[in-house]
Coordinates of C-alpha atoms and ligand atoms in Angstrom, one line a residue:
M13 CA -12.2 25.0 13.5
T14 CA -10.7 26.4 10.4
I15 CA -7.1 26.4 8.6
A16 CA -5.6 28.6 6.6
I17 CA -5.4 26.9 3.4
R18 CA -2.6 28.8 1.5
S19 CA -0.6 27.9 -1.5
S20 CA -3.0 25.3 -3.0
E21 CA -2.0 26.1 -6.8
P22 CA 0.3 23.7 -8.2
T23 CA 3.8 25.3 -9.6
K24 CA 5.3 23.0 -12.2
E25 CA 4.0 23.6 -15.8
A26 CA 4.1 19.7 -16.0
T27 CA 1.4 19.4 -13.1
L28 CA -0.9 22.1 -14.9
R29 CA -0.3 20.7 -18.6
F30 CA -1.6 16.9 -17.5
L31 CA -4.2 18.5 -15.4
A32 CA -5.1 21.0 -18.1
K33 CA -5.7 17.7 -20.4
T34 CA -9.5 16.9 -21.3
A35 CA -11.3 14.2 -19.8
K36 CA -8.7 11.5 -18.5
K37 CA -9.4 8.2 -20.2
L38 CA -8.7 4.5 -19.6
L39 CA -5.5 2.7 -21.1
I40 CA -6.3 -0.2 -23.0
D41 CA -4.2 -2.1 -25.3
G42 CA -1.6 0.9 -25.7
Q43 CA -4.6 3.5 -26.5
W44 CA -6.4 6.2 -24.2
V45 CA -10.0 5.4 -25.1
D46 CA -13.2 6.4 -23.4
A47 CA -15.2 4.0 -21.0
A48 CA -17.6 1.7 -23.1
S49 CA -20.3 3.5 -21.4
G50 CA -19.1 7.5 -21.7
A51 CA -19.4 7.6 -18.1
T52 CA -17.0 9.8 -16.2
F53 CA -16.5 11.1 -12.5
T54 CA -14.9 13.6 -11.2
T55 CA -11.7 13.7 -8.6
C56 CA -11.1 16.6 -6.1
D57 CA -8.4 18.3 -3.9
P58 CA -9.4 17.3 -0.4
A59 CA -8.4 20.4 0.7
T60 CA -10.1 22.8 -1.1
G61 CA -13.1 20.9 -3.0
K62 CA -12.0 22.2 -6.1
V63 CA -12.2 19.9 -9.0
L64 CA -9.1 18.5 -10.8
A65 CA -10.4 16.3 -13.4
E66 CA -13.2 14.2 -15.0
L67 CA -11.9 10.6 -15.2
S68 CA -13.6 7.6 -17.5
S69 CA -15.9 5.3 -15.1
A70 CA -15.1 2.2 -16.6
D71 CA -17.6 -0.8 -15.9
A72 CA -17.8 -5.1 -16.9
A73 CA -17.8 -3.6 -20.5
D74 CA -14.5 -2.2 -20.1
V75 CA -12.9 -5.1 -17.9
D76 CA -13.4 -7.9 -20.8
V77 CA -11.7 -5.5 -23.4
A78 CA -8.7 -4.7 -20.8
V79 CA -8.5 -8.9 -19.7
S80 CA -8.5 -9.5 -23.9
A81 CA -6.1 -7.1 -24.5
A82 CA -4.3 -8.3 -21.3
R83 CA -4.6 -11.8 -22.3
K84 CA -3.3 -11.1 -26.3
A85 CA -0.5 -8.9 -24.7
F86 CA 0.5 -11.7 -22.6
E87 CA 0.8 -14.2 -25.5
S88 CA 2.1 -12.0 -28.3
D89 CA 5.7 -12.1 -29.1
A90 CA 6.1 -8.5 -28.1
W91 CA 6.0 -9.6 -24.6
R92 CA 6.7 -12.8 -24.2
G93 CA 9.2 -13.0 -26.8
M94 CA 11.5 -10.2 -25.2
T95 CA 14.3 -11.4 -23.3
P96 CA 14.8 -10.9 -19.7
S97 CA 17.7 -8.4 -20.3
A98 CA 15.4 -6.3 -22.3
R99 CA 12.5 -7.1 -19.8
G100 CA 14.9 -5.4 -16.5
K101 CA 15.8 -2.6 -19.0
L102 CA 12.6 -2.0 -19.4
L103 CA 11.5 -1.6 -15.6
W104 CA 15.0 0.5 -15.1
R105 CA 13.8 3.0 -17.9
I106 CA 10.3 3.4 -16.1
A107 CA 12.4 3.8 -12.9
D108 CA 14.0 6.8 -14.7
L109 CA 11.0 8.2 -16.0
I110 CA 9.3 8.5 -12.5
E111 CA 12.3 9.8 -11.3
A112 CA 12.6 12.6 -14.5
N113 CA 8.8 13.9 -13.6
V114 CA 8.8 13.0 -9.8
D115 CA 8.3 17.4 -9.4
E116 CA 4.7 16.9 -11.5
L117 CA 4.4 13.2 -9.6
A118 CA 4.4 14.4 -6.1
E119 CA 2.4 17.3 -6.7
L120 CA -0.1 15.6 -8.5
E121 CA -0.4 12.9 -5.7
T122 CA -0.8 16.0 -2.9
L123 CA -3.6 17.8 -4.6
D124 CA -5.3 13.9 -5.2
Q125 CA -5.1 12.5 -2.1
G126 CA -4.2 15.6 0.7
K127 CA -0.4 14.2 1.7
S128 CA 2.1 16.6 1.9
L129 CA 4.3 17.6 -0.6
K130 CA 7.4 16.3 1.1
T131 CA 5.9 12.9 1.9
G132 CA 5.2 12.3 -2.1
R133 CA 8.5 14.3 -3.1
F134 CA 10.9 12.6 -0.9
G135 CA 9.6 9.4 0.5
E136 CA 6.7 7.8 -2.3
I137 CA 7.7 8.9 -5.6
P138 CA 11.2 8.2 -5.4
A139 CA 10.5 4.9 -3.3
S140 CA 8.0 4.0 -6.4
A141 CA 11.3 4.6 -8.7
E142 CA 13.1 2.0 -6.7
Q143 CA 10.5 -0.7 -6.6
F144 CA 10.8 -0.8 -10.1
R145 CA 14.8 -0.8 -9.7
Y146 CA 14.8 -3.4 -7.7
Y147 CA 13.1 -6.2 -9.6
A148 CA 14.2 -4.7 -12.8
G149 CA 17.8 -6.9 -11.4
F150 CA 15.6 -9.9 -11.0
A151 CA 14.0 -10.0 -14.5
T152 CA 17.5 -11.8 -15.1
K153 CA 17.6 -14.1 -12.5
I154 CA 14.4 -15.9 -12.7
L155 CA 15.7 -19.8 -12.7
G156 CA 14.7 -22.8 -12.6
T157 CA 16.0 -26.0 -10.9
T158 CA 17.1 -29.7 -12.2
I159 CA 16.4 -32.5 -9.6
P160 CA 17.8 -35.7 -8.9
T161 CA 15.0 -38.2 -8.6
S162 CA 14.4 -41.6 -6.9
I163 CA 12.0 -42.6 -9.0
G164 CA 13.0 -46.5 -10.0
Y165 CA 10.2 -48.0 -12.2
Q166 CA 11.4 -46.7 -15.2
P167 CA 12.1 -49.1 -17.9
A168 CA 15.6 -50.7 -18.1
G169 CA 18.1 -48.8 -19.9
K170 CA 16.4 -45.7 -19.4
K171 CA 16.8 -42.7 -16.9
I172 CA 14.8 -39.9 -15.8
F173 CA 15.8 -36.6 -16.0
V174 CA 13.6 -34.0 -14.2
Y175 CA 13.8 -29.9 -14.3
T176 CA 11.5 -27.4 -13.2
T177 CA 10.9 -23.7 -15.2
R178 CA 9.2 -20.6 -13.1
E179 CA 6.6 -19.5 -15.6
P180 CA 4.6 -16.0 -15.5
I181 CA 1.1 -16.7 -14.1
G182 CA -0.2 -14.6 -16.8
V183 CA -3.1 -12.1 -16.6
V184 CA -2.7 -10.0 -13.5
A185 CA -5.8 -8.0 -11.8
A186 CA -3.8 -5.1 -9.6
I187 CA -6.3 -3.0 -7.0
T188 CA -5.1 -0.2 -4.8
P189 CA -6.3 1.6 -2.3
W190 CA -6.0 5.7 -2.0
N191 CA -3.5 6.2 1.0
S192 CA -0.1 6.3 -1.1
P193 CA -1.8 5.3 -4.5
M194 CA 1.3 5.6 -6.7
L195 CA 3.5 3.5 -4.3
M196 CA 0.6 1.0 -4.0
A197 CA 0.8 0.4 -7.9
A198 CA 4.8 0.5 -8.3
M199 CA 4.8 -2.5 -5.7
K200 CA 2.5 -4.4 -7.4
L201 CA 3.5 -3.5 -11.3
A202 CA 7.0 -3.8 -10.7
P203 CA 7.4 -7.3 -9.6
A204 CA 4.5 -8.5 -12.0
L205 CA 6.0 -7.1 -15.3
A206 CA 9.8 -8.9 -14.0
A207 CA 8.2 -12.4 -14.0
G208 CA 6.5 -11.2 -17.0
C209 CA 2.9 -11.1 -16.2
T210 CA 0.4 -8.8 -18.3
I211 CA -1.8 -6.4 -15.8
V212 CA -4.8 -4.6 -15.5
L213 CA -4.7 -2.1 -12.7
K214 CA -7.8 -0.4 -11.2
P215 CA -6.9 3.0 -8.6
A216 CA -8.6 3.7 -6.0
E217 CA -11.4 6.2 -6.9
E218 CA -10.5 8.6 -4.9
T219 CA -6.7 9.0 -5.9
S220 CA -6.5 7.8 -9.9
L221 CA -4.2 11.0 -11.1
T222 CA -0.5 9.6 -10.7
T223 CA -1.6 6.0 -11.7
L224 CA -2.5 7.5 -15.2
R225 CA 0.5 9.7 -15.4
L226 CA 2.2 6.5 -14.6
G227 CA 0.5 4.7 -17.7
E228 CA 1.6 7.7 -19.6
L229 CA 5.6 6.9 -18.4
M230 CA 5.0 3.2 -19.1
M231 CA 3.8 3.5 -22.7
E232 CA 6.9 6.3 -23.1
A233 CA 9.3 3.7 -21.8
G234 CA 8.1 1.1 -24.6
L235 CA 5.9 -0.9 -22.6
P236 CA 4.3 -2.8 -25.5
A237 CA 0.5 -2.1 -26.2
G238 CA -1.7 -4.2 -23.7
V239 CA 1.1 -5.5 -21.1
V240 CA -0.5 -2.8 -18.6
N241 CA -4.2 -1.9 -18.8
I242 CA -5.6 0.8 -16.6
L243 CA -9.2 1.2 -15.6
T244 CA -10.1 4.0 -13.5
G245 CA -13.3 3.8 -11.3
F246 CA -15.6 2.2 -9.0
G247 CA -14.8 -0.7 -6.7
E248 CA -18.1 -2.3 -6.8
T249 CA -18.2 -1.7 -10.9
V250 CA -14.8 -2.4 -12.2
G251 CA -13.0 -4.2 -9.2
A252 CA -15.9 -6.8 -8.5
A253 CA -15.9 -7.1 -12.0
L254 CA -11.9 -7.7 -12.3
T255 CA -12.1 -10.2 -9.3
A256 CA -14.6 -12.1 -10.6
H257 CA -13.7 -12.1 -14.7
P258 CA -12.5 -15.9 -15.7
G259 CA -10.0 -13.9 -17.7
V260 CA -7.9 -12.9 -14.7
D261 CA -5.6 -15.3 -13.5
K262 CA -4.5 -13.6 -10.4
V263 CA -5.8 -11.1 -8.1
A264 CA -3.0 -8.7 -6.3
F265 CA -5.0 -6.4 -4.0
T266 CA -3.8 -4.1 -1.0
G267 CA -7.2 -2.4 0.7
S268 CA -9.6 -3.3 3.9
T269 CA -9.8 -6.6 5.3
E270 CA -13.5 -6.1 5.0
V271 CA -13.2 -5.7 0.8
G272 CA -10.6 -8.7 0.9
K273 CA -12.8 -11.1 2.1
M274 CA -15.2 -10.1 -0.6
I275 CA -12.6 -10.8 -3.1
V276 CA -11.9 -14.3 -1.6
G277 CA -15.3 -15.2 -2.6
A278 CA -14.9 -13.6 -5.8
A279 CA -12.1 -15.1 -7.2
R280 CA -13.7 -18.7 -6.6
G281 CA -15.2 -19.6 -9.9
N282 CA -11.6 -20.0 -11.4
L283 CA -9.4 -20.3 -8.2
K284 CA -7.8 -17.3 -9.3
K285 CA -4.0 -17.1 -7.4
L286 CA -4.3 -14.0 -4.5
T287 CA -2.1 -11.8 -3.0
L288 CA -4.3 -9.9 -0.2
E289 CA -2.4 -7.2 2.0
L290 CA -5.1 -5.8 4.2
G291 CA -5.7 -3.6 6.8
G292 CA -3.9 -3.7 10.7
K293 CA -3.9 -2.3 14.1
S294 CA -0.4 -2.3 14.6
P295 CA 1.0 -1.9 18.4
A296 CA 4.4 -0.3 19.9
I297 CA 5.3 -1.4 22.7
V298 CA 7.4 0.9 25.3
M299 CA 9.7 -1.2 27.4
P300 CA 10.7 0.9 30.8
D301 CA 14.2 1.3 29.4
A302 CA 13.6 2.4 25.7
D303 CA 15.6 5.2 24.3
F304 CA 12.9 8.3 24.7
A305 CA 15.3 10.6 22.1
L306 CA 14.2 7.8 19.2
A307 CA 11.0 6.5 21.1
I308 CA 9.2 9.8 20.8
P309 CA 9.5 10.6 17.5
G310 CA 9.9 7.6 16.0
I311 CA 6.3 6.6 17.3
A312 CA 4.8 9.7 16.4
R313 CA 5.9 9.1 12.8
G314 CA 5.0 5.9 13.2
I315 CA 1.1 7.1 13.5
F316 CA 1.3 10.7 12.3
A317 CA 2.8 10.0 8.9
N318 CA 0.3 11.0 5.7
G319 CA -2.3 11.4 8.8
G320 CA -2.4 7.9 9.5
Q321 CA -3.6 6.8 6.4
V322 CA -1.2 3.8 6.7
C323 CA -1.7 0.0 6.7
V324 CA 1.0 -0.4 9.7
A325 CA 0.1 2.9 11.5
G326 CA 1.3 2.3 15.0
S327 CA -2.2 3.0 16.4
R328 CA -2.1 1.4 20.0
V329 CA 0.7 2.3 22.1
Y330 CA 1.3 0.0 25.3
A331 CA 3.9 2.0 27.8
H332 CA 5.3 0.1 30.6
H333 CA 3.6 1.8 33.5
S334 CA 7.0 3.3 35.1
V335 CA 7.2 5.5 31.5
Y336 CA 3.4 5.7 30.6
A337 CA 3.3 9.5 31.5
R338 CA 6.8 10.8 30.3
L339 CA 5.4 8.4 26.8
V340 CA 1.9 10.5 27.0
E341 CA 3.2 13.6 27.2
G342 CA 6.1 13.5 25.1
L343 CA 3.5 12.0 22.4
A344 CA 1.3 14.5 22.9
A345 CA 4.1 18.0 22.5
E346 CA 5.0 15.9 19.7
A347 CA 1.4 15.7 18.2
A348 CA 0.5 19.2 18.9
K349 CA 4.1 20.6 17.3
L350 CA 2.5 19.5 13.5
K351 CA 1.2 21.8 11.0
L352 CA -1.4 21.4 9.2
G353 CA -2.2 22.6 6.2
H354 CA -2.4 22.3 2.3
G355 CA -0.3 19.5 1.4
L356 CA 1.4 22.3 -1.2
D357 CA 2.3 24.0 1.6
P358 CA 6.0 23.7 2.2
E359 CA 5.4 24.3 6.1
T360 CA 2.7 21.3 5.9
D361 CA 3.3 18.3 8.2
L362 CA 0.0 17.0 7.6
G363 CA -2.5 17.7 4.7
P364 CA -6.3 16.6 4.8
L365 CA -7.5 13.2 5.1
V366 CA -8.5 11.9 1.7
N367 CA -11.9 13.2 1.9
R368 CA -15.1 14.5 4.1
K369 CA -15.9 10.5 4.5
Q370 CA -12.8 9.5 6.1
A371 CA -12.4 12.3 8.2
D372 CA -16.4 11.9 10.0
R373 CA -15.0 7.9 10.5
V374 CA -12.4 8.9 12.0
A375 CA -14.1 12.0 14.0
S376 CA -16.7 9.2 15.1
Y377 CA -13.9 7.0 16.4
V378 CA -13.0 9.5 18.8
S379 CA -16.4 10.7 19.5
E380 CA -17.5 7.4 20.3
G381 CA -14.4 6.4 22.7
R382 CA -15.1 9.7 24.7
G383 CA -18.7 8.6 25.3
N384 CA -17.1 5.3 26.6
G385 CA -14.7 6.9 29.0
A386 CA -11.7 7.6 26.7
Q387 CA -9.9 10.9 27.3
V388 CA -8.3 13.4 24.5
V389 CA -4.7 13.9 25.9
T390 CA -4.5 16.6 22.7
G391 CA -5.9 17.0 19.2
G392 CA -10.0 15.4 19.0
G393 CA -11.0 17.6 16.5
Q394 CA -12.4 17.9 12.5
M395 CA -11.3 20.7 11.0
G396 CA -11.4 22.9 7.9
D397 CA -14.3 24.6 5.4
L398 CA -14.8 21.0 4.3
Q399 CA -13.9 19.2 7.8
T400 CA -11.4 17.2 5.8
F401 CA -8.8 17.7 8.2
Y402 CA -8.2 15.5 11.6
Q403 CA -6.2 17.0 14.2
P404 CA -3.3 14.5 15.4
T405 CA -4.9 13.4 18.0
V406 CA -3.4 11.2 21.6
V407 CA -6.3 9.4 23.8
I408 CA -5.9 7.7 27.0
D409 CA -8.1 5.5 29.2
V410 CA -9.1 3.2 25.9
R411 CA -9.8 -0.2 27.2
Q412 CA -9.0 -3.6 24.9
D413 CA -12.8 -4.0 24.0
M414 CA -13.6 -0.3 22.6
R415 CA -13.9 -0.1 18.8
M416 CA -11.3 2.4 18.7
M417 CA -8.8 -0.4 20.2
R418 CA -10.1 -3.1 17.8
E419 CA -11.0 -1.4 13.9
E420 CA -8.8 0.3 11.8
I421 CA -9.3 4.1 12.1
F422 CA -7.0 5.1 9.5
G423 CA -6.4 8.6 10.7
P424 CA -3.9 10.5 13.3
V425 CA -5.4 9.3 16.4
V426 CA -3.2 6.8 19.0
A427 CA -4.5 5.2 22.2
V428 CA -1.6 4.7 24.6
T429 CA -2.3 2.3 27.5
P430 CA 0.2 1.5 30.3
F431 CA 1.5 -2.2 30.9
H432 CA 3.0 -3.5 34.2
D433 CA 4.8 -6.7 32.5
V434 CA 5.9 -8.1 29.5
E435 CA 3.2 -10.9 29.6
E436 CA 0.9 -8.3 29.9
A437 CA 2.0 -6.1 26.8
L438 CA 2.2 -9.0 24.4
S439 CA -1.4 -10.2 25.7
F440 CA -2.7 -6.8 24.7
A441 CA -0.5 -6.3 21.2
N442 CA -1.5 -9.7 20.1
D443 CA -5.4 -9.4 20.9
S444 CA -6.2 -8.5 17.6
P445 CA -7.9 -9.7 14.6
Y446 CA -5.1 -8.1 12.5
G447 CA -1.4 -8.7 12.4
L448 CA 0.1 -6.4 10.0
A449 CA 3.3 -5.0 11.8
A450 CA 4.4 -4.1 15.3
S451 CA 7.0 -2.0 17.1
L452 CA 9.0 -2.5 20.2
W453 CA 11.4 0.2 21.8
T454 CA 14.0 -1.1 24.3
S455 CA 17.6 -0.6 24.8
D456 CA 17.8 -4.7 25.7
L457 CA 18.4 -5.9 22.3
S458 CA 18.3 -9.3 23.1
S459 CA 15.0 -9.2 24.9
A460 CA 14.0 -7.6 21.7
H461 CA 14.6 -10.4 19.4
R462 CA 13.1 -13.1 21.9
I463 CA 10.1 -10.4 22.4
S464 CA 9.6 -9.9 18.8
T465 CA 9.2 -13.9 18.3
Q466 CA 6.2 -13.8 20.2
I467 CA 4.2 -11.2 18.6
R468 CA 1.9 -12.7 16.0
S469 CA 2.8 -9.6 13.3
G470 CA 4.5 -9.9 9.5
T471 CA 6.7 -7.4 10.3
V472 CA 8.6 -6.2 13.5
W473 CA 10.1 -3.0 13.8
I474 CA 13.1 -2.7 17.2
N475 CA 13.4 1.2 17.7
C476 CA 11.8 2.5 14.7
H477 CA 8.4 2.0 13.5
S478 CA 7.5 2.1 9.3
Y479 CA 10.7 1.7 7.7
F480 CA 10.0 -0.1 4.6
S481 CA 12.3 -0.6 0.9
P482 CA 11.6 -3.0 -1.8
E483 CA 14.1 -5.5 -0.5
L484 CA 11.8 -6.1 2.8
P485 CA 8.9 -8.7 2.5
K486 CA 6.0 -7.0 3.9
G487 CA 2.6 -8.9 4.2
G488 CA 0.2 -10.0 7.1
H489 CA -0.6 -12.5 9.3
K490 CA -3.9 -13.2 11.2
E491 CA -6.9 -10.8 9.3
S492 CA -4.2 -8.7 7.8
G493 CA -3.7 -10.5 4.5
W494 CA -2.2 -13.5 2.7
G495 CA 1.1 -13.7 1.3
Y496 CA 4.1 -11.4 0.7
E497 CA 4.6 -8.2 -1.3
N498 CA 8.7 -6.9 -1.8
G499 CA 11.8 -8.8 -1.6
A500 CA 12.3 -12.1 -3.4
Q501 CA 8.8 -13.3 -2.0
G502 CA 6.9 -10.6 -4.1
L503 CA 8.2 -11.6 -7.0
E504 CA 7.4 -15.4 -6.6
N505 CA 3.6 -13.9 -6.1
Y506 CA 3.3 -13.7 -10.2
L507 CA 5.3 -16.9 -10.7
E508 CA 4.6 -20.6 -10.9
T509 CA 6.4 -23.3 -11.0
K510 CA 6.4 -25.9 -14.1
T511 CA 8.3 -29.6 -13.3
V512 CA 9.3 -31.1 -16.4
C513 CA 9.9 -35.0 -16.2
A514 CA 11.8 -36.3 -19.4
L515 CA 12.3 -40.7 -20.0
V516 CA 15.3 -40.3 -21.8
Ligands
LIG607 P1 -10.0 1.7 1.4 O1 -11.2 1.7 2.8 O2 -8.1 1.4 2.4 O3 -10.2 2.7 0.4 P2 -11.0 -0.3 0.1 O4 -10.6 -1.8 0.6 O5 -12.3 0.1 0.4 O6 -10.1 0.2 1.3 O7 -10.7 -0.3 -1.7 C1 -9.4 -0.3 -1.9 C2 -9.7 -0.6 -3.3 O8 -10.4 -2.1 -3.5 C3 -10.1 0.7 -4.3 O9 -9.4 0.7 -5.5 C4 -11.4 0.3 -4.1 O10 -12.0 1.2 -5.0 C5 -11.5 -1.2 -4.4 N1 -12.9 -1.8 -4.1 C6 -14.1 -1.7 -3.3 N2 -15.0 -2.8 -3.4 C7 -14.4 -3.6 -3.9 C8 -15.0 -4.6 -4.3 N3 -16.0 -5.0 -4.2 N4 -14.1 -5.8 -5.5 C9 -13.2 -5.4 -5.7 N5 -12.3 -4.2 -5.2 C10 -13.2 -3.2 -4.3

């Protein structure tokens, strides 16, 4: 099956200028430098296969230099001596620069990742700016406490005075995935900078362009040299070296559960602190009294947005048997309406998946499911000359034990299954190693709040799905991760407490 590719060229001068620059370099200690080995790799437009840029391929030698630069910056007066207010203003300036360059950043994200321009232009890029704004305010509100103590063995005439301080944890290795590159980078950089940490950031090898452009904007905003370093390259080289490096104090990772578990092993040497945002297999439970005007488009958006390449994608829908047929029909109609095309085409709802490998992977889940008795109601096809597109797909008759019901597909594929009562819906929903997010669709809000307590996941949405904002903590229960990003808890990831106990 083919797809007509129209509008595959960027229209913004700034995008063309950024792409036209020669090989993209690494950002280390405030300078753009080649990888020590001189090695490079290319990044391509997944819709057309066109090479967009040549990137530097860092390895362990570059990790050493970048970690030293981050350590030096962490201890420097330029950064440690910066007032909280100045740090907050710096974050705010980064947000302003992201907004001033939103059109370019959105085009770069679409070209590199495939997502529709509207997703980047009106969603993820402005949301990235908001991350910096939200955490800018925290820089001046990092507070310790004084603690009255009941210790009674101090010498006569002496008192004990205790207070705590909150200190930045140190050098952070931040590793991001390819699904929403700019936003994932912002979610780590903003709280880490607000806390006063320094960072070595490794974007996903498939989608590094907006992170590099963000690096330029951060330098333009006035970030001191070495505070943020960016190493492009591969997971098994740069990623592995960073997570094992003794000079790194903390790893903030978003990606697959499989790699998350490898990072737990790699971080053991110096017991790095870890935040892990991992995979999901998020259920949507549709009760008989659901408002279908909300549920159908909401569930469709929850699974098909960004081609299903979203960690919280609602890939399992459990519908009460009395509304099951209606839901399948509505969801299939919604899926069939979505337009596939190049992300830069203003009419496109869904672009290609990030690459052929990912599209093949999605296709393999669907064909295996078909082989085991699942029925495809709509979609089910890999498309395009490069076979990088995948149709929005609704599947029924998927058993709980099938791989497509248990594993994260990371594509626009949803399985819909009927249930008979709430207990059965909950047992299906909780029958997963993952516990990232869930949604519940009902008009009975009091039962919604009751049911939400019984769902094992980090987020429960009621009558909506995939609603995000920097204020809302986001994290996984079970094998979906450790810790929470966003909100006040997101800042905690980058701070440690010191108790000062004085005999006075
Ligand atoms: P996804 O399948 O969503 O890309 P991955 O977990 O494979 O998720 O990748 C997420 C990020 O982790 C990417 O930046 C990738 O390069 C990096 N990565 C992959 N393998 C490793 C590893 N062994 N150690 C550290 N980082 C890794």
